[in-house]
Coordinates of C-alpha atoms in Angstrom, one line a residue:
M1 CA -53.9 28.6 -70.7
A2 CA -50.6 27.5 -71.3
V3 CA -49.7 30.6 -70.1
H4 CA -51.3 30.4 -66.9
T5 CA -50.0 26.7 -66.3
S6 CA -46.6 28.3 -66.5
Q7 CA -47.2 31.0 -64.0
S8 CA -48.5 28.8 -61.5
V9 CA -45.6 26.7 -61.6
V10 CA -42.8 29.7 -61.6
K11 CA -45.1 31.2 -58.5
A12 CA -44.9 27.6 -56.6
A13 CA -41.1 27.2 -57.6
G14 CA -40.3 30.7 -56.0
E15 CA -42.6 29.9 -52.8
N16 CA -40.6 26.6 -52.5
T17 CA -37.4 28.7 -53.0
A18 CA -38.3 31.2 -50.2
R19 CA -39.1 28.6 -47.5
G20 CA -35.9 27.0 -48.3
R21 CA -34.3 30.1 -47.6
S22 CA -36.0 31.0 -44.8
R23 CA -35.2 27.5 -43.6
G24 CA -31.6 28.2 -44.1
T25 CA -31.5 31.5 -42.8
G26 CA -33.8 30.5 -39.9
T27 CA -32.2 29.7 -35.6
P28 CA -30.6 25.8 -36.1
P29 CA -32.5 23.3 -34.2
P30 CA -30.9 23.1 -30.8
T31 CA -27.9 20.8 -30.4
P32 CA -28.4 17.7 -27.7
G33 CA -26.4 18.1 -24.6
R34 CA -23.5 16.0 -23.9
L35 CA -25.8 13.8 -21.2
R36 CA -28.0 13.4 -23.7
R37 CA -25.8 12.4 -26.5
A38 CA -23.9 9.5 -24.4
L39 CA -27.7 8.4 -23.7
S40 CA -28.6 8.1 -27.1
V41 CA -25.5 6.8 -28.3
H42 CA -24.4 4.4 -25.4
W43 CA -28.0 3.5 -24.2
Y44 CA -27.0 -0.2 -24.1
A45 CA -24.4 0.4 -21.8
W46 CA -26.5 3.0 -19.5
A47 CA -28.9 0.0 -19.3
M48 CA -26.5 -2.7 -18.3
V49 CA -24.9 -0.3 -15.7
A50 CA -28.1 0.8 -14.1
P51 CA -29.0 -2.3 -11.7
V52 CA -25.2 -1.7 -10.6
V53 CA -25.7 1.6 -10.0
V54 CA -28.9 1.3 -8.1
V55 CA -27.8 -1.4 -5.8
I56 CA -24.3 0.6 -5.1
G57 CA -26.7 3.7 -4.5
V58 CA -28.9 1.6 -2.1
I59 CA -26.1 -0.2 -0.1
I60 CA -23.6 2.8 0.2
G61 CA -25.5 5.8 -0.8
Y62 CA -28.5 5.5 2.2
P63 CA -26.1 4.8 4.9
L64 CA -24.0 7.5 4.1
V65 CA -26.7 10.1 4.4
R66 CA -27.9 8.6 7.4
G67 CA -24.4 8.5 8.8
I68 CA -24.3 12.2 7.9
Y69 CA -27.8 12.8 9.5
L70 CA -27.0 11.0 12.8
S71 CA -23.7 13.2 13.1
M72 CA -25.6 16.0 13.3
T73 CA -27.8 14.9 16.3
D74 CA -27.1 13.6 19.7
A75 CA -28.3 10.2 19.0
D76 CA -27.6 7.5 21.6
E77 CA -28.6 4.1 22.8
R78 CA -31.4 5.9 25.2
N79 CA -32.7 8.0 22.8
V80 CA -33.0 6.5 19.4
A81 CA -36.0 4.5 18.6
R82 CA -36.3 0.7 20.0
S83 CA -38.7 -2.0 20.3
I84 CA -39.3 -3.6 24.0
G85 CA -41.5 -6.4 24.0
V86 CA -44.9 -4.8 22.2
N87 CA -43.7 -1.8 22.7
E88 CA -42.9 0.5 20.1
I89 CA -40.8 3.5 22.0
P90 CA -39.8 6.7 19.3
A91 CA -36.9 8.3 18.8
T92 CA -36.5 11.5 21.1
Y93 CA -32.5 12.6 19.6
E94 CA -32.4 16.3 18.9
F95 CA -31.0 18.0 15.6
V96 CA -27.6 19.6 17.2
G97 CA -25.7 20.7 13.8
A98 CA -22.4 20.9 13.9
D99 CA -21.6 20.4 17.4
N100 CA -20.3 16.8 17.2
Y101 CA -17.8 17.8 14.7
V102 CA -16.5 21.0 16.7
D103 CA -16.3 18.8 19.9
A104 CA -14.2 16.3 17.8
L105 CA -11.9 18.1 16.1
T106 CA -11.2 20.2 18.9
G107 CA -10.7 17.7 21.5
S108 CA -7.6 15.8 22.2
Q109 CA -9.1 12.3 21.3
F110 CA -9.5 12.6 17.6
L111 CA -6.4 14.5 17.2
G112 CA -4.1 12.0 19.1
T113 CA -6.0 9.3 17.4
L114 CA -5.3 10.8 13.9
G115 CA -1.7 11.2 14.8
W116 CA -1.2 7.4 15.6
T117 CA -3.1 6.6 12.9
L118 CA -1.2 9.0 10.3
V119 CA 2.0 7.3 11.7
W120 CA 0.5 4.2 10.9
T121 CA -0.7 4.4 7.6
V122 CA 2.6 5.9 6.6
S123 CA 4.9 3.7 8.2
C124 CA 2.7 0.7 6.8
V125 CA 2.6 2.3 3.3
S126 CA 6.3 3.1 3.1
I127 CA 7.8 -0.2 4.7
T128 CA 5.1 -2.4 2.2
F129 CA 6.5 -0.2 -0.8
V130 CA 10.2 -0.6 0.2
L131 CA 10.3 -4.8 0.5
G132 CA 7.5 -5.0 -2.6
M133 CA 9.8 -2.9 -4.8
S134 CA 12.6 -4.8 -3.4
L135 CA 11.2 -8.6 -3.7
A136 CA 9.6 -7.7 -7.3
N137 CA 13.0 -6.8 -8.6
I138 CA 14.3 -10.2 -7.2
L139 CA 11.7 -12.4 -8.6
N140 CA 12.0 -10.4 -12.2
R141 CA 15.4 -11.6 -12.7
R142 CA 16.3 -15.5 -13.6
I143 CA 16.7 -17.3 -10.7
A144 CA 16.2 -20.8 -9.8
G145 CA 13.3 -21.7 -8.3
R146 CA 11.4 -18.5 -9.2
S147 CA 7.9 -19.6 -9.5
A148 CA 8.4 -21.4 -5.6
Y149 CA 9.3 -18.0 -4.4
R150 CA 6.7 -16.1 -5.8
M151 CA 4.2 -19.2 -4.3
A152 CA 5.5 -18.8 -1.2
L153 CA 5.5 -14.7 -1.0
I154 CA 1.9 -14.7 -2.5
L155 CA 0.5 -17.2 0.3
P156 CA 0.0 -14.4 2.9
W157 CA -2.4 -12.7 0.5
A158 CA -4.1 -15.8 0.1
I159 CA -4.9 -16.6 3.5
P160 CA -8.1 -15.3 5.4
G161 CA -7.0 -11.7 7.2
F162 CA -8.4 -13.0 10.4
V163 CA -6.5 -16.6 10.5
S164 CA -3.6 -14.3 9.7
V165 CA -4.4 -11.9 12.5
F166 CA -5.1 -14.8 15.0
A167 CA -2.0 -16.9 14.1
W168 CA 0.3 -13.7 14.9
R169 CA -1.4 -13.3 18.4
F170 CA -0.1 -16.6 18.8
L171 CA 3.2 -16.0 17.9
Y172 CA 3.2 -12.8 20.1
N173 CA 1.9 -14.3 23.1
E174 CA 4.5 -13.1 26.0
E175 CA 4.5 -16.6 28.1
R176 CA 4.2 -19.2 25.2
G177 CA 4.7 -17.6 22.0
L178 CA 7.2 -18.5 19.6
L179 CA 8.8 -15.6 19.3
N180 CA 9.5 -15.2 22.6
K181 CA 11.0 -19.0 23.5
V182 CA 13.5 -18.0 20.5
L183 CA 14.4 -15.0 22.4
G184 CA 14.4 -17.1 25.4
G185 CA 16.6 -20.1 23.9
A186 CA 19.0 -17.0 22.8
G187 CA 19.1 -15.6 26.5
I188 CA 17.1 -12.7 26.2
D189 CA 14.0 -11.6 28.4
A190 CA 10.6 -12.1 26.9
V191 CA 9.3 -8.9 25.2
P192 CA 5.4 -8.0 26.0
W193 CA 4.7 -7.6 22.6
L194 CA 1.3 -6.8 23.1
N195 CA 1.1 -5.5 26.4
D196 CA 3.4 -2.7 26.2
P197 CA 2.2 0.5 24.1
T198 CA 5.3 0.6 22.1
W199 CA 6.2 -2.9 21.8
A200 CA 2.3 -3.1 20.5
K201 CA 2.8 -0.3 17.8
F202 CA 5.3 -2.3 16.5
A203 CA 3.8 -5.6 16.5
V204 CA 0.8 -4.1 14.5
I205 CA 3.0 -2.6 12.1
A206 CA 4.7 -5.6 11.3
V207 CA 1.1 -7.9 10.7
N208 CA 0.0 -5.3 8.4
V209 CA 3.4 -5.1 6.3
W210 CA 3.6 -8.9 6.6
L211 CA -0.2 -8.9 5.0
G212 CA 0.2 -6.2 2.6
V213 CA 3.7 -7.1 0.8
P214 CA 2.4 -9.7 -1.5
F215 CA -0.2 -7.3 -3.0
M216 CA 2.3 -4.6 -3.5
M217 CA 5.1 -7.1 -4.9
V218 CA 2.8 -8.5 -7.5
A219 CA 1.7 -5.3 -8.9
L220 CA 4.9 -4.1 -9.1
L221 CA 6.0 -7.1 -10.4
G222 CA 3.6 -6.8 -13.4
G223 CA 4.9 -3.2 -13.6
L224 CA 8.0 -4.3 -14.1
Q225 CA 7.4 -6.9 -16.8
S226 CA 5.6 -4.2 -18.3
I227 CA 9.2 -2.3 -19.3
P228 CA 11.1 -3.2 -22.1
S229 CA 14.1 -5.0 -21.7
E230 CA 15.9 -3.0 -24.5
Q231 CA 16.1 0.0 -22.4
Y232 CA 18.2 -1.9 -19.6
E233 CA 20.3 -3.3 -22.5
A234 CA 21.0 -0.2 -24.6
A235 CA 21.8 1.7 -20.6
E236 CA 24.0 -1.1 -20.1
M237 CA 25.9 -0.9 -22.9
D238 CA 26.2 2.9 -22.3
G239 CA 28.0 1.9 -19.2
A240 CA 25.1 3.0 -16.9
T241 CA 25.2 1.5 -13.4
A242 CA 22.8 -0.6 -11.6
W243 CA 21.4 2.3 -9.4
Q244 CA 21.4 4.5 -12.5
R245 CA 19.3 2.0 -14.5
F246 CA 16.8 1.8 -11.2
R247 CA 16.4 5.6 -10.8
H248 CA 16.4 6.5 -14.7
I249 CA 14.2 3.5 -16.4
T250 CA 13.1 1.3 -13.7
L251 CA 11.3 3.8 -11.2
P252 CA 10.1 6.0 -14.4
G253 CA 8.2 2.8 -15.9
L254 CA 6.4 1.6 -12.6
R255 CA 5.3 5.2 -12.0
P256 CA 1.9 4.5 -13.5
V257 CA 1.7 1.4 -11.5
S258 CA 3.1 2.6 -8.5
T259 CA 1.1 5.5 -7.9
T260 CA -1.9 3.7 -8.1
V261 CA -0.9 0.9 -5.7
V262 CA 0.1 3.5 -2.9
L263 CA -3.2 4.9 -3.5
L264 CA -5.0 2.0 -2.9
S265 CA -2.5 0.4 -0.1
T266 CA -2.8 4.1 1.6
I267 CA -7.1 4.1 2.0
W268 CA -6.5 0.1 2.6
T269 CA -4.4 0.4 5.8
F270 CA -5.9 3.8 7.1
N271 CA -9.3 1.8 7.6
M272 CA -7.3 -1.6 8.3
F273 CA -10.0 -2.6 10.8
P274 CA -9.3 -6.2 11.4
V275 CA -5.3 -6.1 12.2
I276 CA -6.0 -3.7 14.8
F277 CA -9.6 -4.8 16.3
L278 CA -8.3 -8.3 16.1
L279 CA -4.6 -8.2 17.6
T280 CA -4.8 -5.4 20.4
R281 CA -8.4 -4.4 20.1
G282 CA -7.0 -0.9 20.3
G283 CA -4.7 -1.5 23.4
P284 CA -3.0 -1.8 25.6
G285 CA -5.1 1.2 26.6
E286 CA -5.6 3.4 23.5
A287 CA -1.9 3.1 22.2
T288 CA -3.0 1.2 18.8
Q289 CA -6.9 2.6 18.4
I290 CA -6.6 4.0 14.9
L291 CA -10.3 6.2 14.0
V292 CA -12.1 3.3 12.5
T293 CA -11.7 1.2 15.7
Q294 CA -12.5 4.0 17.7
A295 CA -15.9 4.8 15.5
Y296 CA -16.6 1.1 15.9
K297 CA -16.1 1.3 20.1
F298 CA -18.4 4.5 20.0
S299 CA -21.6 2.2 18.3
F300 CA -20.8 -1.1 19.9
E301 CA -18.6 -0.9 22.9
I302 CA -19.2 1.8 25.0
S303 CA -22.4 2.4 27.1
P304 CA -24.4 4.1 26.1
R305 CA -23.7 3.4 22.6
D306 CA -22.9 6.9 21.0
Y307 CA -23.9 6.7 17.4
A308 CA -23.9 10.0 16.8
Q309 CA -20.0 10.4 17.9
S310 CA -19.5 6.9 15.7
S311 CA -21.2 8.8 12.8
T312 CA -19.1 12.0 13.1
W313 CA -15.8 9.9 13.2
G314 CA -17.1 7.9 10.3
V315 CA -17.9 11.2 7.9
L316 CA -14.2 13.0 9.2
I317 CA -12.6 9.5 8.1
L318 CA -14.2 9.8 4.6
V319 CA -13.7 13.6 4.5
L320 CA -9.9 13.3 5.3
L321 CA -9.6 10.4 2.6
M322 CA -10.8 12.6 0.0
L323 CA -8.8 15.4 0.5
F324 CA -5.8 12.8 0.7
A325 CA -6.8 11.6 -2.9
V326 CA -7.6 15.3 -4.7
I327 CA -3.9 16.5 -3.1
Y328 CA -2.5 13.4 -4.4
R329 CA -4.1 13.8 -8.0
R330 CA -3.1 17.6 -7.9
V331 CA 0.5 16.3 -7.0
L332 CA 0.9 13.7 -9.7
R333 CA -0.4 16.2 -12.3
S334 CA 1.9 18.7 -11.3
Q335 CA 4.8 16.4 -12.1
G336 CA 3.3 15.5 -15.5
D337 CA 1.5 12.5 -15.1
N338 CA -2.2 12.0 -16.5
W339 CA -3.9 10.8 -13.8

């Protein structure tokens, strides 16, 4: 009886050992994917972010998809679905594919407007960056009344944009504007600030620079204050000039901040609708019309309203800005910036 029991125990132990070996040598269970691991570990964060993602998807995603679809049709005011009293008129526009994009890219209107938009963007961003850098360097020093100067320079940023633009429009008035009165007092003829194509371009650039300098100054000032003062002291002890300290300490130290603010400023300026629309409405003629104001004009000002053309220009604006962001990122990475 004892012998039989010991044999049963040995047999059971052998089976357990074999089963354990088969488990060890069998195919391991599949490892969860990266997305599944992220969801399992950070599920609480995903749950908190989900409502925001849904709202953004509805607010931005649907208009974007709808705009892309309309850009491939011939939709205008006469063939879209509309209501006249109790009568519902269905849409009769048709799908035309990429015809609108071909017409826009091969026509002179889009290319001409794009040329001025690029000049407008590069000029505004360059001047804003230089002025913001200069003011940030001045306010980073210990000078009397530094806090008051900072508040005064930030004031244009605190005032609503449309109020600032209307104030500048009054200043630019050819007959009653303060600027021409000052020039008249000096014996200089009145300047047609908003009625001459060339002067109008200078006028809109000046207003946008005035509005953009405070943001650039504050951002760069924060970057300057993050640079250790010991680096400047060591460079000064080594005999470095002010230009050498600026070139080898200030500029490299500001690179993380400056790359971000230049990108943001470029996108904002490229789409700066209020300044152009409220100051000149794209005039005189089409002299100051940029891409975004022209797209608005297609949908709300011309008759019949051309929704397809407006959507086409909007999609092209998005594509241009995405290309710029990709190229900008690659250039920074080629220079060794991890951005």
